[in-house]
Tab-separated table of C-alpha atoms in Angstrom:
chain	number	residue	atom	x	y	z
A	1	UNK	CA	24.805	10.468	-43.735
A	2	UNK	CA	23.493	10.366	-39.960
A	3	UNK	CA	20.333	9.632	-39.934
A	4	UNK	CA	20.015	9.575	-36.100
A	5	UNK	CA	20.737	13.155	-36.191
A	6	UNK	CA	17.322	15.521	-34.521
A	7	UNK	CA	15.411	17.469	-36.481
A	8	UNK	CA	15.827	21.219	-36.638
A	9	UNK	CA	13.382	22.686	-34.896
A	10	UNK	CA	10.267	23.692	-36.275
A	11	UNK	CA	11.415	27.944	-36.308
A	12	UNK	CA	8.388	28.713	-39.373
A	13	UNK	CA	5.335	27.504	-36.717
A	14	UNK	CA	6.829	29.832	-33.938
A	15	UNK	CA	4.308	32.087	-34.429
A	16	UNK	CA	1.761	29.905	-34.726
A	17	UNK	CA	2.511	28.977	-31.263
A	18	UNK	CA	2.596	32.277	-30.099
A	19	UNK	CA	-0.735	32.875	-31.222
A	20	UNK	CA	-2.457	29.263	-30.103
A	21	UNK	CA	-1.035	30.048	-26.732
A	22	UNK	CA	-3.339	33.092	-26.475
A	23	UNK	CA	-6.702	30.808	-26.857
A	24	UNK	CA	-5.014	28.049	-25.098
A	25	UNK	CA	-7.577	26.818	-21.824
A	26	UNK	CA	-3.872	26.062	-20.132
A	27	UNK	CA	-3.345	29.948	-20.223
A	28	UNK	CA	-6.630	30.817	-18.897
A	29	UNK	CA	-6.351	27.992	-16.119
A	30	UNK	CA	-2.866	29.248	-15.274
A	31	UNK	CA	-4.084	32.665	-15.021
A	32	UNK	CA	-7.007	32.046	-13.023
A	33	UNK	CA	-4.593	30.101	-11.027
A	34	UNK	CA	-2.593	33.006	-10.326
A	35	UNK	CA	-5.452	35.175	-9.505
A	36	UNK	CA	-6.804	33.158	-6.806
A	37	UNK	CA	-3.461	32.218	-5.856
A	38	UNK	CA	-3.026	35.963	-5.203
A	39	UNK	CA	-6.088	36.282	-3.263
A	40	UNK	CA	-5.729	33.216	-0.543
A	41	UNK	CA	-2.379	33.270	-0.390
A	42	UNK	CA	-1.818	36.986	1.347
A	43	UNK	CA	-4.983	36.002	3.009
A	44	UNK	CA	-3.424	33.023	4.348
A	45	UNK	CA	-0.023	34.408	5.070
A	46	UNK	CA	-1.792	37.243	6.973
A	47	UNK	CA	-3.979	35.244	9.100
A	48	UNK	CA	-0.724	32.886	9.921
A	49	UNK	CA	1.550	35.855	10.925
A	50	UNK	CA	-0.927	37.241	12.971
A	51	UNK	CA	-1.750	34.026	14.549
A	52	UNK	CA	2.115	33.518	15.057
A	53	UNK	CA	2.719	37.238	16.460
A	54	UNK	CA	-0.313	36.171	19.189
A	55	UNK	CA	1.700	33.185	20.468
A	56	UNK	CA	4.668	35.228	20.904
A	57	UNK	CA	2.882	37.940	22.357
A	58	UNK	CA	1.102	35.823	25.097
A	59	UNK	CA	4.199	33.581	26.025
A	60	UNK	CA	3.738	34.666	29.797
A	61	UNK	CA	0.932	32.536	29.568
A	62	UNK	CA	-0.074	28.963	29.027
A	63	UNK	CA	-3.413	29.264	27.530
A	64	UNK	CA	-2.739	31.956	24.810
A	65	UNK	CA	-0.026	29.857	22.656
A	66	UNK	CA	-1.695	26.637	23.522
A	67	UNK	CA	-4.863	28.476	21.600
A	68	UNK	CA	-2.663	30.168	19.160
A	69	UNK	CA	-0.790	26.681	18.069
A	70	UNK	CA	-3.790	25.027	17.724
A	71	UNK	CA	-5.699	27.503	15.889
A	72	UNK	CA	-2.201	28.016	13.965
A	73	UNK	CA	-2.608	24.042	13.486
A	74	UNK	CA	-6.269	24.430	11.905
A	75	UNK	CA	-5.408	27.352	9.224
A	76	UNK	CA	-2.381	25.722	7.957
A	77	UNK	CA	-4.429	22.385	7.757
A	78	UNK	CA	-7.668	24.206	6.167
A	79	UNK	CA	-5.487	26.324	3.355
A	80	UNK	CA	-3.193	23.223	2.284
A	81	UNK	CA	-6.486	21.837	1.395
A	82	UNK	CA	-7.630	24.924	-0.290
A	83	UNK	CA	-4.300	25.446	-2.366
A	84	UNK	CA	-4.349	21.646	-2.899
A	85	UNK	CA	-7.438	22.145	-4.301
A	86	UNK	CA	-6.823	25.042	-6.552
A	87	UNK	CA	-3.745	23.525	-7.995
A	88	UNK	CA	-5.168	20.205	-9.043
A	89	UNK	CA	-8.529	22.136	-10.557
A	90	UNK	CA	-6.605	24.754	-12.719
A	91	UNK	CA	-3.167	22.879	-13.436
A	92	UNK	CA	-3.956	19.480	-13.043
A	93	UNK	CA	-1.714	18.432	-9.740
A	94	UNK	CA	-1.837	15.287	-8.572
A	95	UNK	CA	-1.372	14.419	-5.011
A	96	UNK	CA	-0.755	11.740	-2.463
A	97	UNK	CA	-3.218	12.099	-0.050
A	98	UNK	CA	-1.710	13.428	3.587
A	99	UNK	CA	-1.197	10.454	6.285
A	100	UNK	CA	-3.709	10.705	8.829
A	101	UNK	CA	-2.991	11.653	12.152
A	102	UNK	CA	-2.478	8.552	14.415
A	103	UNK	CA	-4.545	8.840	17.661
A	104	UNK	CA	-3.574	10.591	20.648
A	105	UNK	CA	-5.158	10.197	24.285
A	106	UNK	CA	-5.546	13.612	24.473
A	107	UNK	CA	-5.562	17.379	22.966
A	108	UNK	CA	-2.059	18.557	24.214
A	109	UNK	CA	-0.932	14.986	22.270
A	110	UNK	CA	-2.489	15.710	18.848
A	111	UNK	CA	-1.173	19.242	19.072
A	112	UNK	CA	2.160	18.122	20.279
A	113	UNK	CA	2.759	15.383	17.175
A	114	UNK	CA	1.579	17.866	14.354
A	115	UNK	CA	4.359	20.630	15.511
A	116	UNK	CA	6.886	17.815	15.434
A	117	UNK	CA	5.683	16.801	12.056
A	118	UNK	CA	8.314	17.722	9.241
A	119	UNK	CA	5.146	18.148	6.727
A	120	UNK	CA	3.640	20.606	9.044
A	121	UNK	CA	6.614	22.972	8.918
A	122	UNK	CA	6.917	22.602	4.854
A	123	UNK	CA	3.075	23.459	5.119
A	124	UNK	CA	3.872	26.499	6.932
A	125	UNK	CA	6.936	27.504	4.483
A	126	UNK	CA	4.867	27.110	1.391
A	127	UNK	CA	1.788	29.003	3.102
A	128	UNK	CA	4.385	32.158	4.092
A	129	UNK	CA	5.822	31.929	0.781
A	130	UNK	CA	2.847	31.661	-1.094
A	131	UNK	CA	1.798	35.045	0.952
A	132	UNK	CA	4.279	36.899	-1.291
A	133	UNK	CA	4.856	35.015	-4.296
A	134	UNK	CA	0.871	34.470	-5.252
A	135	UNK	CA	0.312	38.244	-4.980
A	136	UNK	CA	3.704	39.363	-6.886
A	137	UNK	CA	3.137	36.731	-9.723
A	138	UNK	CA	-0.517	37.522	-9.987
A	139	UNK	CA	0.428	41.028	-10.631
A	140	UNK	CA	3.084	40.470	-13.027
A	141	UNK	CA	0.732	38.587	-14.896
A	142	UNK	CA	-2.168	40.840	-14.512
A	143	UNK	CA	0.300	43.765	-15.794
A	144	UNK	CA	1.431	41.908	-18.630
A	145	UNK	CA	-2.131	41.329	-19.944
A	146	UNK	CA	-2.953	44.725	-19.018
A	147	UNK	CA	-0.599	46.592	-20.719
A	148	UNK	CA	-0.512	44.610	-23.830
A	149	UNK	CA	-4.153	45.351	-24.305
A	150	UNK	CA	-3.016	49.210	-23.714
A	151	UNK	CA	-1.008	49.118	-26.308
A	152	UNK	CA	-2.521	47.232	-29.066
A	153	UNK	CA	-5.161	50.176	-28.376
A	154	UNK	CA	-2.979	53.246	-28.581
A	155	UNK	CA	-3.241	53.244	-32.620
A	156	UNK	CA	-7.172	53.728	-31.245
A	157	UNK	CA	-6.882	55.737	-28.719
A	158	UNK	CA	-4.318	58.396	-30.204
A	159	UNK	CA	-6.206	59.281	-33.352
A	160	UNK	CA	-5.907	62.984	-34.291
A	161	UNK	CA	-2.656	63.175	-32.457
A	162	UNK	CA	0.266	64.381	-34.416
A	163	UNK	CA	2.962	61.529	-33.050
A	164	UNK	CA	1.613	58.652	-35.101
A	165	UNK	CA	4.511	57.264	-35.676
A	166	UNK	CA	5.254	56.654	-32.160
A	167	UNK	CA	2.078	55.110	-31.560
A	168	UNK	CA	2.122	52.314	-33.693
A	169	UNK	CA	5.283	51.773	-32.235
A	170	UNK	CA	3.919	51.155	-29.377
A	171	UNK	CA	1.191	49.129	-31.130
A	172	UNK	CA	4.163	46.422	-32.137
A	173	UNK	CA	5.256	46.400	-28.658
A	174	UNK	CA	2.023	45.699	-27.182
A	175	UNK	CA	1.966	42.642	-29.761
A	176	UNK	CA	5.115	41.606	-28.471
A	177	UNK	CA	4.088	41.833	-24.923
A	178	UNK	CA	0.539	39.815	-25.277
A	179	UNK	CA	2.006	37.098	-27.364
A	180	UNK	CA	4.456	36.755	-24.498
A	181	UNK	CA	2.083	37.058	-21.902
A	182	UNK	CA	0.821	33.602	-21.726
A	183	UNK	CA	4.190	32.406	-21.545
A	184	UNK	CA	4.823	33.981	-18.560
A	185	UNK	CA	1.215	33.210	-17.011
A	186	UNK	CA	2.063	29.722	-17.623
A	187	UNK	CA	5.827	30.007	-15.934
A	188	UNK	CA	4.780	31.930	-13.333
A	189	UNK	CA	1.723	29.214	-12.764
A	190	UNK	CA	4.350	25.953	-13.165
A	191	UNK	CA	6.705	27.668	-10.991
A	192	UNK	CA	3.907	27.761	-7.999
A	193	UNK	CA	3.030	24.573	-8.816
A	194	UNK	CA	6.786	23.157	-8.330
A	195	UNK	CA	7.212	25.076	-5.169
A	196	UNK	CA	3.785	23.428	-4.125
A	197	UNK	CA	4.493	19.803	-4.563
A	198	UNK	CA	7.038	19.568	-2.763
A	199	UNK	CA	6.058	21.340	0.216
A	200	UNK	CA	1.973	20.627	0.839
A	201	UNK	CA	2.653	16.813	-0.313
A	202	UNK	CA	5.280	13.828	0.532
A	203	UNK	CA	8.421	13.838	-0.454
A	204	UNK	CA	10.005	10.797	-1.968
A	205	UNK	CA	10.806	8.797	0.978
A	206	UNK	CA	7.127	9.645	2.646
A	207	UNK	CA	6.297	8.493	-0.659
A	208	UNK	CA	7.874	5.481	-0.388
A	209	UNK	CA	6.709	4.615	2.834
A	210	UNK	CA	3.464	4.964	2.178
A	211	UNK	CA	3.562	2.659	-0.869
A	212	UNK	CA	5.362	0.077	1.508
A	213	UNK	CA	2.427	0.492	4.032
A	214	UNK	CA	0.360	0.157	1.687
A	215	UNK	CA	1.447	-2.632	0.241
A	216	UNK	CA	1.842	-4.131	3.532
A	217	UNK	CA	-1.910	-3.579	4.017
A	218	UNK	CA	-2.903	-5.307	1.010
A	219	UNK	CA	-0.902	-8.427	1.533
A	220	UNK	CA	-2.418	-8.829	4.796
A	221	UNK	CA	-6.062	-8.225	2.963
A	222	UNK	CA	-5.312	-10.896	1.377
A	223	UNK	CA	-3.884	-13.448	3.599
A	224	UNK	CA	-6.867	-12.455	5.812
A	225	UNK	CA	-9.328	-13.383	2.702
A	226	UNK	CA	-7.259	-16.468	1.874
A	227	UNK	CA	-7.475	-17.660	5.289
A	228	UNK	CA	-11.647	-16.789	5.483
A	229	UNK	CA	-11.943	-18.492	1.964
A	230	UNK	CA	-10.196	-21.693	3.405
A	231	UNK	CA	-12.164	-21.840	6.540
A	232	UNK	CA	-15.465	-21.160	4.418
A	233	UNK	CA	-14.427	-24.295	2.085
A	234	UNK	CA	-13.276	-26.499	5.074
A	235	UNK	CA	-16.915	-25.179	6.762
A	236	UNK	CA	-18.442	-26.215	3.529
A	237	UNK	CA	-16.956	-29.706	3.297
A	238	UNK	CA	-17.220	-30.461	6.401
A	239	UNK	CA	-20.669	-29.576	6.423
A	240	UNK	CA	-21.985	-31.273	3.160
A	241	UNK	CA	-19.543	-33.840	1.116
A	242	UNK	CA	-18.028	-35.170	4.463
A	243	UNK	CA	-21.666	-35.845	6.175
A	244	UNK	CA	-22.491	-37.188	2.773
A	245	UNK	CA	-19.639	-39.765	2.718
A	246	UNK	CA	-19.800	-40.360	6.295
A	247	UNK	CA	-23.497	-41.667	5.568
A	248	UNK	CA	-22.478	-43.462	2.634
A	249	UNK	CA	-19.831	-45.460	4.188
A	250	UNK	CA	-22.034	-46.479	7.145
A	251	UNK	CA	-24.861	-47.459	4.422
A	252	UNK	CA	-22.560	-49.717	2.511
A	253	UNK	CA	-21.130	-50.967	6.242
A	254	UNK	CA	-24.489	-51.994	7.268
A	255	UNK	CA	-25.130	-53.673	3.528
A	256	UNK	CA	-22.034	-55.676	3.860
A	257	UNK	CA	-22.916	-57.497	7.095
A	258	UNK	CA	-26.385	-57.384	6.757
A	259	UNK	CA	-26.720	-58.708	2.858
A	260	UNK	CA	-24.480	-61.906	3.275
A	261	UNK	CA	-26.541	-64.531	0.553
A	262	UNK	CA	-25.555	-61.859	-2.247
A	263	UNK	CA	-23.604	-63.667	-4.898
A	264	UNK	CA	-20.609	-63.641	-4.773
A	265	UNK	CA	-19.657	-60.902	-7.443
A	266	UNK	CA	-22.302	-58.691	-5.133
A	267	UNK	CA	-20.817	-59.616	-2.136
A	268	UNK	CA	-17.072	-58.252	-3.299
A	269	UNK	CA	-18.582	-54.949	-5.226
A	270	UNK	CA	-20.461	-53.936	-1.829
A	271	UNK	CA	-17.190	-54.621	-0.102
A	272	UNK	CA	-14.988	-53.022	-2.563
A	273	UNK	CA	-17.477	-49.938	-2.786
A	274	UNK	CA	-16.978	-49.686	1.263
A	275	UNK	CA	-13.676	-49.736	1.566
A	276	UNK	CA	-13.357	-47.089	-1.217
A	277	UNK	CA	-15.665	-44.793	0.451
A	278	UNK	CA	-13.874	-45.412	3.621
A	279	UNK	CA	-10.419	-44.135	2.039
A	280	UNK	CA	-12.378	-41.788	-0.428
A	281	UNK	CA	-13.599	-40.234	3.518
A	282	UNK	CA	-10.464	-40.397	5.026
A	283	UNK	CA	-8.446	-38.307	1.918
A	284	UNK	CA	-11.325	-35.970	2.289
A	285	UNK	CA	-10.258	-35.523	6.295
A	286	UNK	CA	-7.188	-34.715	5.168
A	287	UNK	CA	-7.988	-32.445	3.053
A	288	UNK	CA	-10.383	-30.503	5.184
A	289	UNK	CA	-7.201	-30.947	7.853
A	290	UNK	CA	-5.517	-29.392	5.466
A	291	UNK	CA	-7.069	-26.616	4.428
A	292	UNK	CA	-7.793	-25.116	7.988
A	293	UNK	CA	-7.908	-27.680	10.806
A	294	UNK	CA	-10.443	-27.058	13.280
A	295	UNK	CA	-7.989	-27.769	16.383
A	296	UNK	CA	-6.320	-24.956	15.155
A	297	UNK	CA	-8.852	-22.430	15.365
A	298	UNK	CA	-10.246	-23.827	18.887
A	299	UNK	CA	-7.571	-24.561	20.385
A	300	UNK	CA	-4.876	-22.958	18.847
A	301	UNK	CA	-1.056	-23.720	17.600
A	302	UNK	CA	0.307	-26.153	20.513
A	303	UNK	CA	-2.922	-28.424	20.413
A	304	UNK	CA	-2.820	-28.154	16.699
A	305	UNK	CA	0.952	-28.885	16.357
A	306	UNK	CA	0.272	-31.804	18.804
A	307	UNK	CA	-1.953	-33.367	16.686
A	308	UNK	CA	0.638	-33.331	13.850
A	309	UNK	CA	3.013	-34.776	15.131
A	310	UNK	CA	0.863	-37.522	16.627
A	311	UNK	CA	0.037	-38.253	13.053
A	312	UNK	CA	3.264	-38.322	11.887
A	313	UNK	CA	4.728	-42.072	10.504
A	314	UNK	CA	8.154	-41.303	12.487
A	315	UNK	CA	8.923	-40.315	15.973
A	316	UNK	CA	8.628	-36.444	16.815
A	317	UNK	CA	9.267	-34.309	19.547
A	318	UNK	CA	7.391	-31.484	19.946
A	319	UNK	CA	8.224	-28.270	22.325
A	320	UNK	CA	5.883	-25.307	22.289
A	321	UNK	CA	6.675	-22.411	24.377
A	322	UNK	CA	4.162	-19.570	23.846
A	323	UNK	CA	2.817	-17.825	27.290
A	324	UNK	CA	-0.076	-16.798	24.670
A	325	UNK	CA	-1.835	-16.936	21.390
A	326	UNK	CA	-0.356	-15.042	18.339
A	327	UNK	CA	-2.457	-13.261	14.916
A	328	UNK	CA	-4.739	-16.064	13.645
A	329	UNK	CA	-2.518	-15.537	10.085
A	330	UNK	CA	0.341	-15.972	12.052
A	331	UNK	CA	-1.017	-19.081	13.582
A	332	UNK	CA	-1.829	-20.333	10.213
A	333	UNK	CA	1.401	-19.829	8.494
A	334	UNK	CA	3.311	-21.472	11.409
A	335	UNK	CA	0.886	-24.490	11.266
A	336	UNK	CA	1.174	-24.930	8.041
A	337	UNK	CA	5.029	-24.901	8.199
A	338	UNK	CA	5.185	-27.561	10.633
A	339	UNK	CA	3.080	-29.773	9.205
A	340	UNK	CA	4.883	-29.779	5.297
A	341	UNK	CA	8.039	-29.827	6.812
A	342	UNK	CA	7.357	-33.349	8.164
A	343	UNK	CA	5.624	-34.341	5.674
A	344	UNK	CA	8.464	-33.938	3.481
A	345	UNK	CA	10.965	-35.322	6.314
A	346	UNK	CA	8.460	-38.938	6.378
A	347	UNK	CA	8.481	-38.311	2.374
A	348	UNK	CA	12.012	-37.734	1.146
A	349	UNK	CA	14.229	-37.487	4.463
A	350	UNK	CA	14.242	-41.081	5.312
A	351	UNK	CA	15.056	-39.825	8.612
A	352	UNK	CA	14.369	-41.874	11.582
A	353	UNK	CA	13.749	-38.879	14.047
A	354	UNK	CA	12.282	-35.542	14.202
A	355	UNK	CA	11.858	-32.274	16.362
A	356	UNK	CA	9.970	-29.493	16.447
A	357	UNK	CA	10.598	-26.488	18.586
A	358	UNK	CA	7.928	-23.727	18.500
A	359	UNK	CA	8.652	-20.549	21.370
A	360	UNK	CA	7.454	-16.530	21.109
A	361	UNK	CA	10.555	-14.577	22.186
A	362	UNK	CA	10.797	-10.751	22.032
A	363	UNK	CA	7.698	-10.326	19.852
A	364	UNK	CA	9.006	-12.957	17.329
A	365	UNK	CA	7.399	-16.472	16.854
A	366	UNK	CA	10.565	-18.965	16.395
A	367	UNK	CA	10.066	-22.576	14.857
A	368	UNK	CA	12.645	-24.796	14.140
A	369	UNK	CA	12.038	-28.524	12.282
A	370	UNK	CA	15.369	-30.610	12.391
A	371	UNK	CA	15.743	-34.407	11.752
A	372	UNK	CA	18.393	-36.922	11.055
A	373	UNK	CA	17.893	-37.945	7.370
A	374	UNK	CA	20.061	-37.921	4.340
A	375	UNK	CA	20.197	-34.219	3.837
A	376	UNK	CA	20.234	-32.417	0.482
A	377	UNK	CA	16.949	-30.676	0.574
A	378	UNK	CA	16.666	-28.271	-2.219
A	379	UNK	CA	13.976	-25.887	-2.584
A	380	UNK	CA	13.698	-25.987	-6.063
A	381	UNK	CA	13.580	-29.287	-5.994
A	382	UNK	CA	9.744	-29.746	-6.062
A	383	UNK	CA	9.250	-30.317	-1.957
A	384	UNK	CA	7.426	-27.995	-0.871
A	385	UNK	CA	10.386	-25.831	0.487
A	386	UNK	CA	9.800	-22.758	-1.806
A	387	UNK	CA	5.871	-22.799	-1.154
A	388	UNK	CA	7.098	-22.708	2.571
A	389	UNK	CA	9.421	-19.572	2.039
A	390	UNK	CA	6.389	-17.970	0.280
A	391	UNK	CA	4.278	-18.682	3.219
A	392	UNK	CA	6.488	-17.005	5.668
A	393	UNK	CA	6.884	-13.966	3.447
A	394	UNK	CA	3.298	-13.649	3.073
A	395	UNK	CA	3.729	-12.077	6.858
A	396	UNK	CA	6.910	-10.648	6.815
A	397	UNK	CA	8.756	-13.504	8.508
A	398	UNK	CA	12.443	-14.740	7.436
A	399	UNK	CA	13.020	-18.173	6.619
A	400	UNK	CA	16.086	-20.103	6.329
A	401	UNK	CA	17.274	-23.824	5.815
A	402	UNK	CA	20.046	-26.128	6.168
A	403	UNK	CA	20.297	-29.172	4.615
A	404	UNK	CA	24.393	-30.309	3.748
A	405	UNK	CA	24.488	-33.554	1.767
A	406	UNK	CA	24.222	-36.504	4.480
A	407	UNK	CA	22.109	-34.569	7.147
A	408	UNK	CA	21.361	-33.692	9.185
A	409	UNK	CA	18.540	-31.182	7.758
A	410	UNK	CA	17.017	-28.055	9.585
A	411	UNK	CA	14.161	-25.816	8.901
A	412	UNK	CA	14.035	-22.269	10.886
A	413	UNK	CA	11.048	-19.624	10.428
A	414	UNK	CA	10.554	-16.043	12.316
A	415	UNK	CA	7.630	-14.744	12.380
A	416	UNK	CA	6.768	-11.544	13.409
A	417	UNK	CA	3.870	-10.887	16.044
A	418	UNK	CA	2.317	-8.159	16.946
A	419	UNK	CA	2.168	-8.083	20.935
């Protein structure tokens, strides 16, 4: 026996249906619908026809269809928002909001990127359209109701008349009609609302663009707030724990040449407790260095990258070409780059040379860290490299690496700026 079968469908509660549809608030929403449908839409289709037919009319002239489009522009603009606005309050439509117009230097601009707009023109369709198709399916609707009612009343109304029979007749066709009238209110209501979507909001790949830019917005957010909450912590050590340590150090300095008949014990935890806050100070540096050096925000990347590779335990050469300074998050990300790729070359490389090459071609920052170690860097090896790749994602860059067994190993990054 096939138990996966479906079940048969539920034929007894049929006219239960029928009947709950009559009370139903998605009839009387879809019918109100209709109604007001069938009074904005003519009015709207009017009003654009007539606005349309003035254009034409005054072609001979500038000023008449420069007027015309742009009032043209306004109406369509003020009754998407209306029919937007009726469709989500009676059958529950859901829309994208419209992307804003970007900003023009001047009227003839603004005027000039809306008519080239493909959402203005399925505005306009939908607005003609709805002109015709509002009033007609308000009507049928209207009728339906209308003569339903008739008819359940004709038993009433013909009383006394010889041709009973023939009345209640008609009685069982009226109850026919108004248990099918909300049926059709409700079709006639879903069908406007499925010629609406599509044309008064995006289609799929608008859509989809929008979710990319907005996406794209919100991972910049972030890197922007990542960035602010690593300068306020590198402000915040520098400002307090740093000072403190800094004053500690010097304290147990000046105890450990001034306090010289301490025993002997003394004498060595005094100098122990120095040195300690002395390296305790300079991992804190580092730290703070790391999080969001200050050269960096001063002075910007080729000071900063300078600094790095004066730091670094093996040889470097540096060459920064940049004719100016690029996005501070772009700055960062590059930075940061840099300075974990050699740490990992003095770390794992054993390389006995590095360079850097840093240069802002065509709207793209370039860097490229080579050196002549063993090779076989693997980013999921635990260096580093994958937190690198994630970096330069964070702004849309590309990165790439090459690292064959033997050497040598090379580390490239684009990063795109905006100019």
């Amino acid at each position: 026996m096939d138990t996966s079968a479906a079940p048969p469908f539920p034929w007894r509660r049929v006219p239960v249906f029928a009947v709950q549809a009559l009370f139903a608030g998605v009839t009387w929403r879809s019918l109100v619908s209709l109604v007001t449908g069938a009074i904005i839409g003519p009015l709207g289709g009017i009003l654009i026809l007539v606005l349309v037919s003035a254009g034409i009319s005054g072609l001979v002239t500038i000023v008449i269809p420069l007027a015309a489009g742009a009032a043209l522009l306004v109406v369509i603009a003020a009754l998407t928002s209306i029919q937007r606005g009726r469709l989500t309050a009676y059958l529950g439509v859901q829309w994208t909001p419209l992307a804003p117009s970007p900003p023009a230097t001047s009227a003839l601009g603004t005027l000039w990127h809306l008519l080239r707009s493909a959402a203005t023109w399925r505005q306009f369709a939908y607005h003609l359209i709805a002109g015709v198709y509002n009033a007609v399916a308000a009507a049928v609707a209207i009728a339906l109701w209308s003569c339903g009612i008739a008819m359940l009343a004709s038993p009433l109304l013909g009383i006394g008349m010889e041709d009973g029979v023939r009345l209640w007749r008609l009685f069982g066709v009226g109850i026919a009609v108004v248990l099918a009238a909300p049926w059709v209110t409700r079709g006639l209501a879903t069908l406007d609302a499925a010629m609406a979507r599509p044309l008064l909001g995006l289609t799929k790949s608008e859509a989809l663009a929008r979710r990319v830019t907005d996406l794209a917005a919100s991972r910049s957010s972030t890197v922007d707030a990542a960035d602010a909450e690593r300068r306020r912590i590198e402000r915040d050590l520098h400002d307090g724990a740093q000072q403190r340590l800094t004053s500690l150090a010097m304290n147990l300095g000046i105890a450990r040449a001034t306090l010289t008949d301490l025993p002997e014990e003394g004498s060595r935890a005094i100098a122990e407790a120095h040195e300690e806050a002395k390296q305790v100070l300079t991992d804190l540096r580092d730290l703070v260095r790391g999080l969001h050096p200050a050269v960096l925000e001063d002075r910007g990347l080729d000071a900063a990258l300078s600094a790095v590779a004066a730091r670094s335990p093996i040889p470097v050469r540096l060459r920064v070409d940049m004719d100016r300074r690029v996005a501070r998050d772009v700055e960062a990300v590059a930075y940061f780059v840099v300075s974990e790729a050699l740490t990992n070359v003095a770390r794992h490389a054993e390389a006995e040379h590095a360079a850097v090459e840093v240069s802002l071609e065509d709207g793209q920052l370039r860097l490229r860290v080579a050196d002549d170690g063993r090779g076989g860097a693997d980013p999921q090896g635990g260096t580093g490299l994958q937190g690198l790749s994630d970096r330069v994602r964070s702004v849309d860059g590309t990165f790439r690496i090459t690292s064959p067994l033997g050497g040598p190993t090379a580390i490239e990054a684009e990063l795109p700026c905006a100019s």
